[in-house]
Amino acid sequence: MRKNAVIQAMLVAGLLASAPFAQAASNLVFCSEGSPAGFDPALYTTGTDFDAAAETVFNRLTQFERGGTTVIPGLAEKWDISDDGLTYTFHLRPGVKFHTTDYFKPSRDFDADDVLFTFHRMLNKDDPFRKAYPTEFPYFTDMGMDQNIAKIDKVDDMTVRFTLNSVDAAFIQNLAMSFASIQSAEYAAQLLKEGKASDINQKPIGTGPFVFKRYQKDAQIRFTGNKQYWNPDDVKIDNLIFAINTDASVRMQKLKAGECQVSVFPRPADIESLKADAKLQLPDQAGFNLGYIAYNIEHPPFDKLEVRQALDMAVNKKAIINAVYQGAGQLAVNSLPPTQWSYDDSIKDAPFDPEKAKQMLKDAGVKEGTEITLWAMPVQRPYNPNAKLMAEMLQADWAKIGIKARIVSYEWGEYNKRAKAGEHDALLIGWTGDNGDPDNWLGVLYGCDAIGGNNYSRWCNKDFDGLVKKAKTLNDKDERSKLYMQAQHILKDNVPITPVAHSTVFQPMSKSVKGFKISPFGLNSFYGVSVEK
């Protein structure tokens, strides 16, 4: 499509709030599915938030290769690990520039002080910036990094040393995750001086391939290509616009009309028509994900194992997969996907048996007609293309065993906030792996430290937790797998969740888009991506 036609289509769509890019060499509009809760990646856990900040504005010490799980150098050119596995020394990349914007102009390049600020803010509740802007860091604490990082030292301006209390076999992978995005210490100091510490979450400054320009909630986010990026081959787009729309059908209409060049999360019903469109391409891959139901065990009657077993047994997974995933989902029986190493394929589901489930509830003293809340996500995610329909089907399944489920939903940011506070009874949620390590599932989603974070069941089993934490301290993959397999059996037996499905990920985009790679972690990255005129 010619440039003028692209601009015209974007104007028609109302995506350009100011002057068009008359001289722009390359523009890409991304039809995204939701508004980010903010732009400080350390505060959040969802792909919506990470796409809008971590994958655009920021870098990390280490990073994943595009489209893969292999860790490669990022803001650290290289690193050394001590023989005992407790000390990591990072040698930083010289000459990296922080973004210059109308609200910040850096006086120096990236250095060790920025690394220290980024992690000290998460480690130390008495850090001046943390006191000025009190907040939590769910990933950092869910993975126990707040407890395991003993200290961080500045060896010199371009060298930083992390010392751990115990071995963490996934430490390098963890530092490549979105939450570990490196902030500017100089910008933070400016905000602190101005009494505007919270602006770090609204007006981000990073070293990444795109520079933040402005954000209009539920409408658009605008970025420009970073002309000073340390790897100039990665910046092939002059203007990147996130056009936000929660309606999948509207997103697909915009894509077909050329109003955006890349979109997310097509409805299963739209797949065939997208494949048939000569102007589009539709790459796909098996999803590294899990959609599941989380039972809040702190809310009666979910505190009783037999109640959770009964609800689990009454879920007609095959019907849900046929209706919700429409051929693009695989039935899930375990707490992590089968493509994750250490997956235990000996674990089996309890048989679908509503009659037995009804009797179990009666035996547990649960009265027929007992009311519960069932929370349904307001957005599509790779692991659940239609949470509303899934909730309605669960409502019908559970009605057959005497449970009256009232469906509840909130805006996505509010949904996550309230769910982490434990306001729900039962919750539809899911996960796409972040770093290729089993701990990213078993520890982050079900560990005791993750309560108040991503452990939406608020389930804490000391035997399970002990196995997962021990596995994390071992470097032998086989030994780690044995412990993780034991942990998977404990989790399955305790039923804090009902695994429902793993989905295939489809990535619709214009044929003019080149170099886009599907992330195994469910993220959308536009560095290295170009658009043909």
Coordinates of C-alpha atoms in Angstrom, one line a residue:
M1 CA 0.0 0.0 0.0
R2 CA 1.4 3.4 -0.9
K3 CA 2.3 5.8 1.9
N4 CA -0.4 8.3 1.1
A5 CA -3.0 5.6 1.2
V6 CA -1.7 4.5 4.6
I7 CA -1.9 8.0 5.9
Q8 CA -5.4 8.5 4.5
A9 CA -6.6 5.3 6.1
M10 CA -5.1 6.2 9.4
L11 CA -6.8 9.6 9.3
V12 CA -10.2 8.0 8.5
A13 CA -9.7 5.8 11.5
G14 CA -9.1 8.8 13.7
L15 CA -5.7 7.5 14.7
L16 CA -3.8 10.7 14.1
A17 CA -4.6 13.4 16.6
S18 CA -2.2 15.9 15.2
A19 CA -0.4 16.6 11.9
P20 CA 0.1 13.6 9.6
F21 CA 3.6 12.2 8.9
A22 CA 4.1 14.0 5.6
Q23 CA 7.8 13.2 5.4
A24 CA 7.8 10.0 7.4
A25 CA 9.8 7.1 5.8
S26 CA 7.9 4.4 7.6
N27 CA 4.9 4.2 9.9
L28 CA 3.3 1.2 11.5
V29 CA -0.1 1.1 13.2
F30 CA -0.6 -1.8 15.7
C31 CA -4.2 -2.6 16.6
S32 CA -3.8 -3.5 20.3
E33 CA -6.5 -4.9 22.5
G34 CA -6.4 -2.8 25.7
S35 CA -5.1 0.2 27.5
P36 CA -1.9 -0.3 29.6
A37 CA -2.3 0.4 33.3
G38 CA 1.0 2.4 33.1
F39 CA 4.4 2.6 31.6
D40 CA 6.7 1.3 34.3
P41 CA 7.2 -2.4 33.5
A42 CA 8.3 -3.3 37.0
L43 CA 4.8 -2.6 38.3
Y44 CA 2.8 -5.0 36.1
T45 CA 2.5 -8.5 34.9
T46 CA 0.4 -8.4 31.7
G47 CA 1.4 -8.4 28.1
T48 CA -0.7 -5.4 27.4
D49 CA 1.4 -3.4 29.8
F50 CA 4.7 -4.9 28.6
D51 CA 3.9 -4.3 24.9
A52 CA 3.4 -0.6 25.5
A53 CA 6.6 0.0 27.5
A54 CA 9.1 -2.9 28.0
E55 CA 9.1 -3.8 24.3
T56 CA 9.2 -0.3 23.0
V57 CA 10.7 2.2 25.4
F58 CA 13.1 0.0 27.5
N59 CA 16.0 -2.4 27.4
R60 CA 17.2 -4.9 30.0
L61 CA 20.7 -6.2 31.0
T62 CA 20.0 -9.4 29.1
Q63 CA 17.4 -10.0 26.5
F64 CA 15.7 -12.8 24.6
E65 CA 16.4 -13.2 20.9
R66 CA 13.4 -12.1 18.9
G67 CA 11.0 -15.0 18.5
G68 CA 12.9 -17.3 20.8
T69 CA 13.9 -18.2 24.3
T70 CA 17.7 -17.9 24.0
V71 CA 19.2 -15.2 26.2
I72 CA 21.6 -12.8 24.4
P73 CA 23.4 -9.6 25.6
G74 CA 21.4 -6.4 26.0
L75 CA 22.6 -3.4 28.0
A76 CA 25.2 -5.8 29.4
E77 CA 27.7 -6.8 26.7
K78 CA 28.8 -9.8 28.7
W79 CA 28.7 -11.3 32.2
D80 CA 30.7 -13.6 34.4
I81 CA 29.3 -16.1 36.9
S82 CA 31.3 -17.2 39.9
D83 CA 32.0 -20.9 40.4
D84 CA 29.6 -21.1 43.3
G85 CA 26.8 -19.6 41.2
L86 CA 26.2 -16.7 43.7
T87 CA 27.9 -13.8 42.0
Y88 CA 27.1 -12.3 38.6
T89 CA 29.3 -9.5 37.2
F90 CA 27.8 -7.6 34.3
H91 CA 30.0 -5.6 31.9
L92 CA 27.8 -2.8 30.6
R93 CA 27.5 -1.6 27.0
P94 CA 29.2 1.8 26.5
G95 CA 27.7 4.7 24.6
V96 CA 24.0 3.9 25.2
K97 CA 21.8 7.0 25.2
F98 CA 18.7 7.6 27.2
H99 CA 15.8 9.2 25.3
T100 CA 15.6 12.9 24.9
T101 CA 12.0 14.2 25.1
D102 CA 10.2 17.5 25.9
Y103 CA 10.2 16.4 29.6
F104 CA 13.7 15.1 30.0
K105 CA 17.2 15.7 28.4
P106 CA 19.9 13.4 29.7
S107 CA 23.3 14.8 30.6
R108 CA 25.1 11.4 30.4
D109 CA 25.0 8.0 28.9
F110 CA 23.7 4.8 30.5
D111 CA 26.0 3.5 33.3
A112 CA 26.1 1.5 36.5
D113 CA 24.1 4.1 38.5
D114 CA 21.0 3.3 36.4
V115 CA 21.3 -0.4 37.1
L116 CA 21.6 0.3 40.8
F117 CA 18.6 2.7 40.9
T118 CA 16.4 0.2 39.0
F119 CA 17.0 -2.7 41.4
H120 CA 17.5 -0.8 44.6
R121 CA 14.1 0.7 44.1
M122 CA 12.6 -2.8 44.0
L123 CA 14.8 -4.1 46.9
N124 CA 14.7 -1.3 49.4
K125 CA 11.3 0.0 50.7
D126 CA 13.2 2.9 52.3
D127 CA 14.7 4.0 49.0
P128 CA 13.8 7.7 48.6
F129 CA 12.1 7.2 45.3
R130 CA 10.1 4.3 46.6
K131 CA 9.0 6.4 49.6
A132 CA 8.0 9.2 47.2
Y133 CA 6.1 6.8 45.0
P134 CA 5.0 3.8 47.1
T135 CA 4.2 0.8 45.0
E136 CA 4.7 -2.9 44.7
F137 CA 6.8 -5.0 42.2
P138 CA 4.8 -8.3 41.7
Y139 CA 7.2 -10.1 39.4
F140 CA 10.2 -9.2 41.5
T141 CA 8.6 -10.5 44.7
D142 CA 6.7 -13.4 43.2
M143 CA 10.0 -14.9 42.1
G144 CA 11.6 -14.2 45.5
M145 CA 14.2 -11.9 44.0
D146 CA 13.6 -9.4 46.8
Q147 CA 14.8 -12.1 49.2
N148 CA 17.5 -13.7 47.1
I149 CA 19.5 -10.7 45.9
A150 CA 21.8 -10.0 48.9
K151 CA 23.4 -6.9 47.4
I152 CA 24.3 -5.0 44.2
D153 CA 27.6 -3.3 43.9
K154 CA 29.0 -0.7 41.5
V155 CA 32.4 -2.0 40.6
D156 CA 33.0 0.9 38.4
D157 CA 31.0 3.1 36.0
M158 CA 30.5 0.3 33.5
T159 CA 30.5 -2.8 35.8
V160 CA 27.9 -4.0 38.2
R161 CA 28.0 -7.1 40.5
F162 CA 24.9 -8.9 41.9
T163 CA 25.4 -11.2 44.9
L164 CA 22.8 -13.8 45.6
N165 CA 21.9 -15.6 48.9
S166 CA 21.3 -18.8 47.1
V167 CA 21.7 -20.2 43.6
D168 CA 19.1 -19.2 41.1
A169 CA 19.4 -21.3 38.0
A170 CA 17.1 -18.9 36.0
F171 CA 18.7 -15.6 37.1
I172 CA 20.0 -14.6 33.7
Q173 CA 16.6 -15.5 32.1
N174 CA 14.8 -13.5 34.8
L175 CA 16.9 -10.4 34.1
A176 CA 15.7 -10.6 30.5
M177 CA 12.1 -10.3 31.5
S178 CA 10.1 -7.2 31.1
F179 CA 9.9 -6.2 34.8
A180 CA 13.7 -5.8 34.9
S181 CA 13.7 -2.9 32.4
I182 CA 16.4 -0.4 33.2
Q183 CA 15.3 3.0 34.3
S184 CA 17.3 6.3 34.2
A185 CA 18.6 7.2 37.6
E186 CA 19.1 10.8 36.4
Y187 CA 15.4 11.1 35.3
A188 CA 14.3 9.6 38.6
A189 CA 16.3 12.2 40.5
Q190 CA 14.8 15.0 38.4
L191 CA 11.3 13.7 39.2
L192 CA 12.0 13.4 42.9
K193 CA 13.3 16.9 43.0
E194 CA 10.2 18.2 41.2
G195 CA 7.9 16.2 43.5
K196 CA 6.6 14.2 40.5
A197 CA 7.9 10.7 41.2
S198 CA 4.7 9.1 39.9
D199 CA 5.5 10.5 36.4
I200 CA 7.9 7.6 36.0
N201 CA 4.8 5.5 35.3
Q202 CA 3.2 8.0 32.9
K203 CA 6.1 9.7 31.1
P204 CA 8.6 6.9 30.6
I205 CA 12.3 7.4 29.7
G206 CA 14.4 4.4 28.6
T207 CA 17.1 3.4 26.2
G208 CA 14.8 1.3 23.9
P209 CA 14.2 1.4 20.2
F210 CA 11.1 3.7 20.4
V211 CA 10.6 7.0 22.2
F212 CA 7.3 7.6 24.0
K213 CA 5.4 10.7 22.7
R214 CA 1.9 10.6 24.2
Y215 CA -1.0 8.4 25.4
Q216 CA -4.7 8.8 25.1
K217 CA -6.5 6.1 27.3
D218 CA -8.6 3.7 25.3
A219 CA -7.6 5.4 22.0
Q220 CA -3.9 5.4 21.1
I221 CA -0.2 5.4 22.2
R222 CA 2.3 7.2 20.0
F223 CA 6.1 6.5 19.7
T224 CA 8.8 7.6 17.4
G225 CA 11.8 5.6 16.3
N226 CA 14.9 6.2 18.4
K227 CA 17.5 7.6 16.0
Q228 CA 20.2 7.2 18.7
Y229 CA 19.5 3.6 19.4
W230 CA 22.6 1.5 20.2
N231 CA 21.7 -1.0 17.6
P232 CA 20.5 1.1 14.6
D233 CA 19.6 -1.9 12.5
D234 CA 16.7 -2.6 14.9
V235 CA 14.9 0.8 14.3
K236 CA 13.2 0.6 10.9
I237 CA 10.0 2.4 11.8
D238 CA 9.8 6.2 12.1
N239 CA 6.4 6.3 13.8
L240 CA 4.8 3.5 15.8
I241 CA 1.1 3.9 16.8
F242 CA -0.8 1.6 19.1
A243 CA -4.5 1.9 18.2
I244 CA -6.5 0.5 21.1
N245 CA -9.7 -1.4 20.6
T246 CA -11.1 -4.1 22.8
D247 CA -13.4 -5.5 20.1
A248 CA -11.7 -8.2 18.1
S249 CA -14.0 -7.9 15.1
V250 CA -13.3 -4.1 14.9
R251 CA -9.6 -4.8 15.0
M252 CA -9.9 -7.3 12.1
Q253 CA -12.0 -4.9 10.1
K254 CA -9.3 -2.2 10.6
L255 CA -6.6 -4.6 9.5
K256 CA -8.4 -5.7 6.4
A257 CA -9.0 -2.0 5.5
G258 CA -5.4 -1.2 5.9
E259 CA -6.0 1.1 8.9
C260 CA -3.5 -1.0 10.9
Q261 CA -0.7 -3.2 9.7
V262 CA -0.5 -5.6 12.7
S263 CA -3.2 -6.8 15.0
V264 CA -3.6 -9.2 17.9
F265 CA -5.9 -11.9 19.1
P266 CA -8.3 -12.7 16.2
R267 CA -11.4 -14.5 17.1
P268 CA -11.3 -18.2 16.1
A269 CA -14.3 -17.5 13.9
D270 CA -12.2 -15.0 11.9
I271 CA -9.3 -17.2 11.1
E272 CA -10.5 -18.6 7.8
S273 CA -11.5 -15.2 6.4
L274 CA -8.1 -13.8 7.4
K275 CA -6.3 -16.6 5.7
A276 CA -8.3 -16.0 2.5
D277 CA -7.4 -12.3 2.4
A278 CA -4.7 -11.8 -0.3
K279 CA -3.4 -8.6 1.4
L280 CA -2.7 -10.4 4.7
Q281 CA -0.4 -13.0 6.2
L282 CA -1.3 -15.1 9.2
P283 CA 1.7 -16.9 10.8
D284 CA 0.9 -19.1 13.7
Q285 CA 2.6 -21.3 16.3
A286 CA 1.7 -23.6 19.2
G287 CA 1.1 -21.4 22.2
F288 CA 3.4 -21.5 25.2
N289 CA 0.3 -20.7 27.4
L290 CA -2.4 -21.9 29.7
G291 CA -6.0 -20.7 30.3
Y292 CA -7.3 -21.8 33.6
I293 CA -9.9 -21.2 36.4
A294 CA -8.4 -20.1 39.8
Y295 CA -10.4 -20.9 43.0
N296 CA -9.8 -18.4 45.8
I297 CA -9.2 -20.8 48.7
E298 CA -9.6 -18.0 51.2
H299 CA -13.3 -17.7 50.3
P300 CA -15.6 -20.5 51.7
P301 CA -16.6 -22.9 50.4
F302 CA -13.5 -23.0 48.2
D303 CA -11.4 -23.6 51.3
K304 CA -12.6 -27.2 51.1
L305 CA -10.7 -29.6 48.8
E306 CA -13.8 -31.6 48.0
V307 CA -15.6 -28.5 46.8
R308 CA -12.8 -27.6 44.4
Q309 CA -12.7 -31.2 43.2
A310 CA -16.4 -31.1 42.6
L311 CA -16.3 -27.9 40.6
D312 CA -13.3 -29.2 38.6
M313 CA -15.1 -32.4 37.8
A314 CA -18.2 -30.5 36.6
V315 CA -16.3 -28.5 33.9
N316 CA -17.1 -29.7 30.4
K317 CA -13.7 -28.8 29.0
K318 CA -14.3 -30.4 25.6
A319 CA -17.4 -28.4 25.0
I320 CA -15.6 -25.2 26.1
I321 CA -12.7 -25.9 23.7
N322 CA -15.0 -26.5 20.8
A323 CA -17.1 -23.4 21.4
V324 CA -14.4 -20.9 22.7
Y325 CA -11.3 -22.0 20.9
Q326 CA -13.0 -23.4 17.8
G327 CA -10.3 -25.8 16.7
A328 CA -7.4 -23.6 17.9
G329 CA -7.1 -25.0 21.4
Q330 CA -5.7 -28.2 23.1
L331 CA -7.2 -29.6 26.3
A332 CA -5.1 -28.8 29.3
V333 CA -4.7 -31.2 32.2
N334 CA -1.6 -29.8 33.9
S335 CA -0.5 -26.5 35.5
L336 CA 2.0 -25.7 32.7
P337 CA 2.1 -26.4 28.9
P338 CA 3.4 -29.7 27.5
T339 CA 6.1 -27.8 25.6
Q340 CA 7.7 -26.7 28.9
W341 CA 10.6 -28.9 29.9
S342 CA 9.9 -30.9 33.1
Y343 CA 6.2 -31.3 32.1
D344 CA 4.8 -34.5 33.7
D345 CA 2.6 -36.3 31.2
S346 CA 1.6 -39.0 33.7
I347 CA -0.8 -36.5 35.3
K348 CA -4.4 -37.1 34.3
D349 CA -7.7 -35.2 34.7
A350 CA -10.5 -36.5 37.0
P351 CA -13.3 -37.8 34.7
F352 CA -16.1 -35.3 33.8
D353 CA -18.9 -36.4 36.1
P354 CA -21.5 -33.9 37.1
E355 CA -23.6 -36.4 39.1
K356 CA -20.6 -37.3 41.3
A357 CA -19.7 -33.7 41.6
K358 CA -23.2 -32.8 42.9
Q359 CA -23.1 -35.5 45.5
M360 CA -19.6 -34.4 46.6
L361 CA -21.0 -30.9 47.2
K362 CA -23.9 -32.3 49.2
D363 CA -21.5 -34.4 51.3
A364 CA -19.3 -31.3 51.9
G365 CA -22.4 -29.4 53.3
V366 CA -22.7 -27.0 50.4
K367 CA -26.4 -26.1 50.0
E368 CA -28.0 -26.3 46.5
G369 CA -28.3 -22.7 45.1
T370 CA -25.1 -21.5 46.8
E371 CA -24.0 -18.3 45.1
I372 CA -20.5 -17.5 44.0
T373 CA -18.9 -14.9 41.8
L374 CA -17.2 -16.0 38.6
W375 CA -14.9 -13.3 37.2
A376 CA -14.5 -13.1 33.4
M377 CA -11.7 -11.1 31.7
P378 CA -12.8 -8.1 29.6
V379 CA -10.1 -8.6 27.0
Q380 CA -8.9 -11.4 24.7
R381 CA -5.7 -13.0 25.6
P382 CA -3.7 -15.7 23.7
Y383 CA -4.8 -18.2 26.3
N384 CA -8.5 -17.3 26.3
P385 CA -10.1 -15.8 23.1
N386 CA -13.5 -15.3 24.6
A387 CA -13.7 -15.2 28.4
K388 CA -17.3 -14.1 28.4
L389 CA -18.5 -17.2 26.5
M390 CA -16.3 -19.4 28.7
A391 CA -17.8 -17.9 31.8
E392 CA -21.4 -18.4 30.5
M393 CA -20.6 -22.1 29.8
L394 CA -19.1 -22.6 33.3
Q395 CA -22.1 -20.9 34.7
A396 CA -24.3 -23.5 33.0
D397 CA -22.0 -26.4 34.0
W398 CA -22.0 -25.4 37.7
A399 CA -25.8 -24.7 37.7
K400 CA -26.2 -28.4 37.0
I401 CA -24.5 -29.3 40.3
G402 CA -26.4 -26.6 42.3
I403 CA -23.9 -23.7 42.2
K404 CA -25.3 -20.4 41.1
A405 CA -22.4 -18.4 39.6
R406 CA -22.8 -14.6 39.1
I407 CA -20.5 -13.4 36.3
V408 CA -18.4 -10.3 37.2
S409 CA -16.0 -8.2 35.0
Y410 CA -14.0 -5.0 35.3
E411 CA -11.8 -3.0 33.0
W412 CA -8.6 -5.0 32.5
G413 CA -6.3 -3.0 34.8
E414 CA -9.0 -2.9 37.5
Y415 CA -9.6 -6.6 37.0
N416 CA -6.0 -7.5 37.7
K417 CA -5.8 -5.1 40.7
R418 CA -8.9 -6.5 42.4
A419 CA -8.0 -10.1 41.6
K420 CA -4.6 -9.8 43.1
A421 CA -6.3 -8.4 46.2
G422 CA -8.3 -11.6 46.4
E423 CA -11.8 -10.1 45.8
H424 CA -13.0 -12.9 43.6
D425 CA -14.4 -16.4 44.3
A426 CA -13.5 -18.1 41.0
L427 CA -11.5 -16.3 38.3
L428 CA -10.8 -16.8 34.6
I429 CA -7.2 -16.0 34.0
G430 CA -4.2 -17.5 32.3
W431 CA -0.5 -17.2 31.5
T432 CA 2.0 -17.1 28.7
G433 CA 5.5 -18.2 29.8
D434 CA 8.0 -15.4 30.2
N435 CA 11.4 -17.0 30.2
G436 CA 11.3 -20.7 29.3
D437 CA 11.9 -21.9 32.8
P438 CA 9.5 -24.1 34.9
D439 CA 9.8 -21.7 37.8
N440 CA 8.1 -19.1 35.8
W441 CA 5.0 -21.3 36.0
L442 CA 5.2 -23.2 39.2
G443 CA 6.8 -20.5 41.4
V444 CA 5.3 -17.4 39.9
L445 CA 1.7 -18.7 39.6
Y446 CA 1.4 -21.1 42.5
G447 CA 4.1 -20.3 45.0
C448 CA 3.5 -18.9 48.5
D449 CA 5.5 -15.8 47.8
A450 CA 3.2 -15.1 44.8
I451 CA 0.1 -14.5 46.9
G452 CA -1.0 -11.0 46.3
G453 CA 0.7 -11.2 42.9
N454 CA 0.0 -13.9 40.3
N455 CA -1.1 -16.6 42.7
Y456 CA -4.8 -15.8 42.2
S457 CA -5.8 -18.9 44.1
R458 CA -4.0 -17.6 47.2
W459 CA -2.9 -21.3 47.7
C460 CA 0.2 -22.0 49.8
N461 CA 1.4 -25.5 50.2
K462 CA 4.7 -25.8 52.1
D463 CA 5.6 -29.2 50.5
F464 CA 5.0 -27.8 47.0
D465 CA 6.7 -24.6 47.8
G466 CA 9.7 -26.3 49.2
L467 CA 10.2 -28.5 46.1
V468 CA 9.9 -25.5 43.7
K469 CA 12.3 -23.4 45.7
K470 CA 14.8 -26.2 46.0
A471 CA 14.7 -26.9 42.2
K472 CA 15.5 -23.3 41.6
T473 CA 18.8 -23.6 43.4
L474 CA 20.1 -26.5 41.3
N475 CA 21.9 -26.3 38.0
D476 CA 21.3 -29.9 36.9
K477 CA 18.3 -29.9 34.6
D478 CA 17.4 -33.6 35.3
E479 CA 17.5 -33.0 39.0
R480 CA 15.4 -29.9 38.7
S481 CA 12.9 -31.8 36.5
K482 CA 12.4 -34.5 39.1
L483 CA 11.5 -31.9 41.8
Y484 CA 9.2 -30.0 39.4
M485 CA 7.3 -33.2 38.5
Q486 CA 6.7 -34.0 42.2
A487 CA 5.4 -30.5 42.6
Q488 CA 3.0 -30.8 39.7
H489 CA 1.4 -33.9 41.4
I490 CA 0.9 -32.0 44.6
L491 CA -0.7 -29.1 42.8
K492 CA -3.0 -31.4 40.8
D493 CA -4.1 -33.2 43.9
N494 CA -4.9 -30.0 45.7
V495 CA -6.9 -28.4 42.9
P496 CA -6.3 -24.7 43.4
I497 CA -6.9 -24.3 39.7
T498 CA -8.7 -26.1 36.9
P499 CA -6.5 -26.1 33.7
V500 CA -8.7 -25.6 30.7
A501 CA -6.8 -25.1 27.5
H502 CA -3.6 -24.3 25.6
S503 CA -4.2 -22.2 22.5
T504 CA -2.6 -21.8 19.1
V505 CA -1.4 -18.3 18.6
F506 CA -2.3 -16.6 15.3
Q507 CA -0.6 -13.3 14.3
P508 CA -2.5 -11.4 11.6
M509 CA -0.7 -8.7 9.7
S510 CA -0.4 -7.0 6.4
K511 CA 1.9 -8.6 3.8
S512 CA 3.8 -5.3 3.8
V513 CA 5.1 -6.0 7.2
K514 CA 8.6 -7.6 7.2
G515 CA 10.6 -9.1 10.0
F516 CA 7.9 -9.5 12.6
K517 CA 8.5 -12.6 14.8
I518 CA 5.9 -14.3 17.0
S519 CA 7.1 -14.2 20.6
P520 CA 6.9 -17.4 22.6
F521 CA 6.1 -15.2 25.6
G522 CA 3.1 -13.5 24.0
L523 CA 4.7 -10.1 23.5
N524 CA 4.6 -7.8 20.5
S525 CA 7.9 -6.4 19.6
F526 CA 8.5 -3.9 16.7
Y527 CA 12.2 -3.5 16.8
G528 CA 13.7 -5.1 13.6
V529 CA 10.3 -4.8 11.9
S530 CA 9.8 -2.8 8.7
V531 CA 6.9 -1.8 6.5
E532 CA 7.2 -1.9 2.7
K533 CA 5.8 1.1 0.9

